[in-house]
C-alpha cells in the first residue's frame, strides 16, 4: 500500500509450530516412508502407526533404525539413509493452523511479512509450498541458505 506508513513495519514468523503444527509434518513424513515400505510383511498402516506411537511417546530420534529393528526389516545403512531422504523430501500433507491464512491476509494489507525458519532446506521449501500461504510473505529466509 503506497503511502501507508505501517507498510514500513515488518512482522516476521517462524514456520514450524507457528504457522502449522509440526507434528502434522512428522505424520505426513511417516506416511511417505510407510508407503515406500508398504510391501513389507507388516504393511504400511502398521509401520506408520508404530512410528507415530513412538513419536507420541517422545521418541523421535533414530526412528527408522528403530523401525528396522522392531520389524526385522533387514534394511542396510544405505536403505535407512534413503528413508531419511524420503522423509525429508516428501510432499507434505499439512495445512495452516486454523485462522492463519485469514490473519496473514489481513496483516499483509498493512505490514511487510517475512519468514525466518531453520531446518533442512528442501523440506522447508516443500512445507511452505504445501501450506499455500507463500503469497503473503514479502521475504522468506531459510537459514540453511546461509550455511548449516
PDB file of C-alpha atoms in Angstrom:
ATOM      1  CA  UNK A   1       0.000   0.000   0.000  1.00  0.00           C
ATOM      2  CA  UNK A   2       1.790   3.139  -1.131  1.00  0.00           C
ATOM      3  CA  UNK A   3       1.708   5.905   1.420  1.00  0.00           C
ATOM      4  CA  UNK A   4       0.773   3.606   4.275  1.00  0.00           C
ATOM      5  CA  UNK A   5       3.418   4.140   6.995  1.00  0.00           C
ATOM      6  CA  UNK A   6       2.577   0.782   8.604  1.00  0.00           C
ATOM      7  CA  UNK A   7       3.872  -0.973   5.459  1.00  0.00           C
ATOM      8  CA  UNK A   8       7.310   0.190   6.597  1.00  0.00           C
ATOM      9  CA  UNK A   9       6.982  -2.160   9.546  1.00  0.00           C
ATOM     10  CA  UNK A  10       7.637  -5.876   9.325  1.00  0.00           C
ATOM     11  CA  UNK A  11       6.250  -8.869  11.144  1.00  0.00           C
ATOM     12  CA  UNK A  12       8.404 -11.993  10.956  1.00  0.00           C
ATOM     13  CA  UNK A  13       7.170 -15.517  11.561  1.00  0.00           C
ATOM     14  CA  UNK A  14       8.822 -18.866  12.118  1.00  0.00           C
ATOM     15  CA  UNK A  15       7.345 -21.661  10.030  1.00  0.00           C
ATOM     16  CA  UNK A  16       7.417 -24.822  12.143  1.00  0.00           C
ATOM     17  CA  UNK A  17       4.926 -24.988  15.017  1.00  0.00           C
ATOM     18  CA  UNK A  18       3.894 -21.402  14.360  1.00  0.00           C
ATOM     19  CA  UNK A  19       2.068 -21.357  11.043  1.00  0.00           C
ATOM     20  CA  UNK A  20       1.222 -25.070  11.142  1.00  0.00           C
ATOM     21  CA  UNK A  21       1.563 -27.926  13.639  1.00  0.00           C
ATOM     22  CA  UNK A  22       4.921 -29.602  13.039  1.00  0.00           C
ATOM     23  CA  UNK A  23       3.550 -32.904  14.298  1.00  0.00           C
ATOM     24  CA  UNK A  24       1.368 -32.926  11.159  1.00  0.00           C
ATOM     25  CA  UNK A  25       4.552 -32.802   9.080  1.00  0.00           C
ATOM     26  CA  UNK A  26       6.033 -35.679  11.076  1.00  0.00           C
ATOM     27  CA  UNK A  27       2.923 -37.793  10.490  1.00  0.00           C
ATOM     28  CA  UNK A  28       2.974 -36.913   6.795  1.00  0.00           C
ATOM     29  CA  UNK A  29       6.620 -37.964   6.580  1.00  0.00           C
ATOM     30  CA  UNK A  30       5.932 -41.215   8.389  1.00  0.00           C
ATOM     31  CA  UNK A  31       3.125 -41.891   5.928  1.00  0.00           C
ATOM     32  CA  UNK A  32       5.505 -41.318   2.991  1.00  0.00           C
ATOM     33  CA  UNK A  33       8.105 -43.678   4.454  1.00  0.00           C
ATOM     34  CA  UNK A  34       5.490 -46.288   5.358  1.00  0.00           C
ATOM     35  CA  UNK A  35       4.008 -46.178   1.857  1.00  0.00           C
ATOM     36  CA  UNK A  36       7.514 -46.686   0.458  1.00  0.00           C
ATOM     37  CA  UNK A  37       7.957 -49.724   2.697  1.00  0.00           C
ATOM     38  CA  UNK A  38       4.362 -50.898   2.264  1.00  0.00           C
ATOM     39  CA  UNK A  39       5.307 -54.168   0.582  1.00  0.00           C
ATOM     40  CA  UNK A  40       6.819 -55.426   3.831  1.00  0.00           C
ATOM     41  CA  UNK A  41       5.045 -58.199   5.732  1.00  0.00           C
ATOM     42  CA  UNK A  42       3.976 -55.660   8.360  1.00  0.00           C
ATOM     43  CA  UNK A  43       2.236 -53.392   5.843  1.00  0.00           C
ATOM     44  CA  UNK A  44       2.217 -49.615   5.564  1.00  0.00           C
ATOM     45  CA  UNK A  45      -0.513 -48.946   8.148  1.00  0.00           C
ATOM     46  CA  UNK A  46       1.188 -50.941  10.867  1.00  0.00           C
ATOM     47  CA  UNK A  47       4.538 -49.273  10.175  1.00  0.00           C
ATOM     48  CA  UNK A  48       3.002 -45.789  10.239  1.00  0.00           C
ATOM     49  CA  UNK A  49       1.085 -46.483  13.445  1.00  0.00           C
ATOM     50  CA  UNK A  50       4.200 -47.831  15.122  1.00  0.00           C
ATOM     51  CA  UNK A  51       6.293 -44.802  14.100  1.00  0.00           C
ATOM     52  CA  UNK A  52       3.538 -42.416  15.191  1.00  0.00           C
ATOM     53  CA  UNK A  53       3.075 -44.117  18.555  1.00  0.00           C
ATOM     54  CA  UNK A  54       6.807 -43.930  19.162  1.00  0.00           C
ATOM     55  CA  UNK A  55       6.785 -40.230  18.273  1.00  0.00           C
ATOM     56  CA  UNK A  56       3.862 -39.555  20.623  1.00  0.00           C
ATOM     57  CA  UNK A  57       5.848 -41.296  23.373  1.00  0.00           C
ATOM     58  CA  UNK A  58       8.597 -38.707  22.862  1.00  0.00           C
ATOM     59  CA  UNK A  59      10.969 -40.997  20.992  1.00  0.00           C
ATOM     60  CA  UNK A  60      11.509 -39.323  17.625  1.00  0.00           C
ATOM     61  CA  UNK A  61      15.249 -39.804  17.172  1.00  0.00           C
ATOM     62  CA  UNK A  62      16.593 -42.747  15.155  1.00  0.00           C
ATOM     63  CA  UNK A  63      13.036 -43.653  14.182  1.00  0.00           C
ATOM     64  CA  UNK A  64      13.952 -45.565  11.052  1.00  0.00           C
ATOM     65  CA  UNK A  65      16.729 -47.538  12.717  1.00  0.00           C
ATOM     66  CA  UNK A  66      14.251 -48.491  15.439  1.00  0.00           C
ATOM     67  CA  UNK A  67      11.608 -49.365  12.825  1.00  0.00           C
ATOM     68  CA  UNK A  68      14.096 -51.605  11.036  1.00  0.00           C
ATOM     69  CA  UNK A  69      14.982 -53.367  14.271  1.00  0.00           C
ATOM     70  CA  UNK A  70      11.424 -53.687  15.608  1.00  0.00           C
ATOM     71  CA  UNK A  71      10.023 -55.186  12.408  1.00  0.00           C
ATOM     72  CA  UNK A  72      13.192 -57.112  11.417  1.00  0.00           C
ATOM     73  CA  UNK A  73      13.112 -55.441   8.015  1.00  0.00           C
ATOM     74  CA  UNK A  74      16.751 -56.206   7.273  1.00  0.00           C
ATOM     75  CA  UNK A  75      17.424 -52.729   5.901  1.00  0.00           C
ATOM     76  CA  UNK A  76      21.018 -51.750   5.243  1.00  0.00           C
ATOM     77  CA  UNK A  77      22.553 -48.424   6.216  1.00  0.00           C
ATOM     78  CA  UNK A  78      22.081 -47.022   2.666  1.00  0.00           C
ATOM     79  CA  UNK A  79      18.416 -48.059   2.785  1.00  0.00           C
ATOM     80  CA  UNK A  80      17.964 -46.261   6.129  1.00  0.00           C
ATOM     81  CA  UNK A  81      19.592 -43.164   4.572  1.00  0.00           C
ATOM     82  CA  UNK A  82      17.087 -43.484   1.718  1.00  0.00           C
ATOM     83  CA  UNK A  83      14.206 -43.479   4.228  1.00  0.00           C
ATOM     84  CA  UNK A  84      15.564 -40.270   5.764  1.00  0.00           C
ATOM     85  CA  UNK A  85      15.690 -38.777   2.269  1.00  0.00           C
ATOM     86  CA  UNK A  86      12.102 -39.855   1.557  1.00  0.00           C
ATOM     87  CA  UNK A  87      11.007 -38.275   4.833  1.00  0.00           C
ATOM     88  CA  UNK A  88      12.820 -35.001   4.172  1.00  0.00           C
ATOM     89  CA  UNK A  89      11.856 -34.705   0.507  1.00  0.00           C
ATOM     90  CA  UNK A  90       8.235 -35.856   0.563  1.00  0.00           C
ATOM     91  CA  UNK A  91       5.421 -33.512  -0.443  1.00  0.00           C
ATOM     92  CA  UNK A  92       3.858 -32.911   2.963  1.00  0.00           C
ATOM     93  CA  UNK A  93       0.156 -33.179   3.651  1.00  0.00           C
ATOM     94  CA  UNK A  94      -0.104 -30.236   6.021  1.00  0.00           C
ATOM     95  CA  UNK A  95      -2.418 -27.259   6.420  1.00  0.00           C
ATOM     96  CA  UNK A  96      -2.036 -23.917   8.169  1.00  0.00           C
ATOM     97  CA  UNK A  97      -3.288 -23.652  11.740  1.00  0.00           C
ATOM     98  CA  UNK A  98      -6.897 -22.523  11.991  1.00  0.00           C
ATOM     99  CA  UNK A  99      -7.261 -18.843  11.144  1.00  0.00           C
ATOM    100  CA  UNK A 100      -3.659 -18.363   9.949  1.00  0.00           C
ATOM    101  CA  UNK A 101      -4.487 -17.724   6.282  1.00  0.00           C
ATOM    102  CA  UNK A 102      -7.073 -15.084   7.215  1.00  0.00           C
ATOM    103  CA  UNK A 103      -4.691 -13.489   9.696  1.00  0.00           C
ATOM    104  CA  UNK A 104      -1.871 -13.341   7.149  1.00  0.00           C
ATOM    105  CA  UNK A 105      -4.158 -11.835   4.540  1.00  0.00           C
ATOM    106  CA  UNK A 106      -5.220  -9.064   6.937  1.00  0.00           C
ATOM    107  CA  UNK A 107      -1.703  -8.397   8.198  1.00  0.00           C
ATOM    108  CA  UNK A 108      -0.269  -8.340   4.676  1.00  0.00           C
ATOM    109  CA  UNK A 109      -2.527  -5.400   3.800  1.00  0.00           C
ATOM    110  CA  UNK A 110      -0.820  -3.286   6.482  1.00  0.00           C
ATOM    111  CA  UNK A 111       2.628  -4.749   7.107  1.00  0.00           C
ATOM    112  CA  UNK A 112       5.527  -6.344   5.339  1.00  0.00           C
ATOM    113  CA  UNK A 113       5.575 -10.030   6.298  1.00  0.00           C
ATOM    114  CA  UNK A 114       8.517 -12.377   6.469  1.00  0.00           C
ATOM    115  CA  UNK A 115       9.519 -15.884   7.444  1.00  0.00           C
ATOM    116  CA  UNK A 116      12.800 -16.891   9.047  1.00  0.00           C
ATOM    117  CA  UNK A 117      12.988 -20.638   9.541  1.00  0.00           C
ATOM    118  CA  UNK A 118      15.657 -23.259  10.079  1.00  0.00           C
ATOM    119  CA  UNK A 119      15.763 -26.858   9.031  1.00  0.00           C
ATOM    120  CA  UNK A 120      16.607 -28.976   6.023  1.00  0.00           C
ATOM    121  CA  UNK A 121      16.164 -26.625   3.028  1.00  0.00           C
ATOM    122  CA  UNK A 122      14.159 -28.767   0.609  1.00  0.00           C
ATOM    123  CA  UNK A 123      11.803 -29.796   3.411  1.00  0.00           C
ATOM    124  CA  UNK A 124      11.254 -26.167   4.461  1.00  0.00           C
ATOM    125  CA  UNK A 125      10.510 -25.158   0.862  1.00  0.00           C
ATOM    126  CA  UNK A 126       8.099 -28.056   0.420  1.00  0.00           C
ATOM    127  CA  UNK A 127       6.322 -27.156   3.671  1.00  0.00           C
ATOM    128  CA  UNK A 128       5.737 -23.554   2.602  1.00  0.00           C
ATOM    129  CA  UNK A 129       4.523 -24.719  -0.808  1.00  0.00           C
ATOM    130  CA  UNK A 130       2.136 -27.263   0.753  1.00  0.00           C
ATOM    131  CA  UNK A 131       0.699 -24.661   3.119  1.00  0.00           C
ATOM    132  CA  UNK A 132      -0.292 -22.423   0.204  1.00  0.00           C
ATOM    133  CA  UNK A 133       0.428 -19.203   2.110  1.00  0.00           C
ATOM    134  CA  UNK A 134       3.637 -18.081   0.420  1.00  0.00           C
ATOM    135  CA  UNK A 135       1.889 -15.249  -1.398  1.00  0.00           C
ATOM    136  CA  UNK A 136       1.535 -13.309   1.863  1.00  0.00           C
ATOM    137  CA  UNK A 137       5.264 -13.059   2.510  1.00  0.00           C
ATOM    138  CA  UNK A 138       7.470 -10.308   1.176  1.00  0.00           C
ATOM    139  CA  UNK A 139      10.625 -12.125   2.275  1.00  0.00           C
ATOM    140  CA  UNK A 140      11.401 -15.732   3.128  1.00  0.00           C
ATOM    141  CA  UNK A 141      14.722 -16.715   4.655  1.00  0.00           C
ATOM    142  CA  UNK A 142      15.511 -20.361   5.205  1.00  0.00           C
ATOM    143  CA  UNK A 143      18.639 -20.256   7.311  1.00  0.00           C
ATOM    144  CA  UNK A 144      20.223 -23.245   5.596  1.00  0.00           C
ATOM    145  CA  UNK A 145      20.759 -20.986   2.556  1.00  0.00           C
ATOM    146  CA  UNK A 146      23.216 -19.109   4.779  1.00  0.00           C
ATOM    147  CA  UNK A 147      25.081 -22.297   5.744  1.00  0.00           C
ATOM    148  CA  UNK A 148      24.443 -25.113   8.174  1.00  0.00           C
TER     149      UNK A 148
END
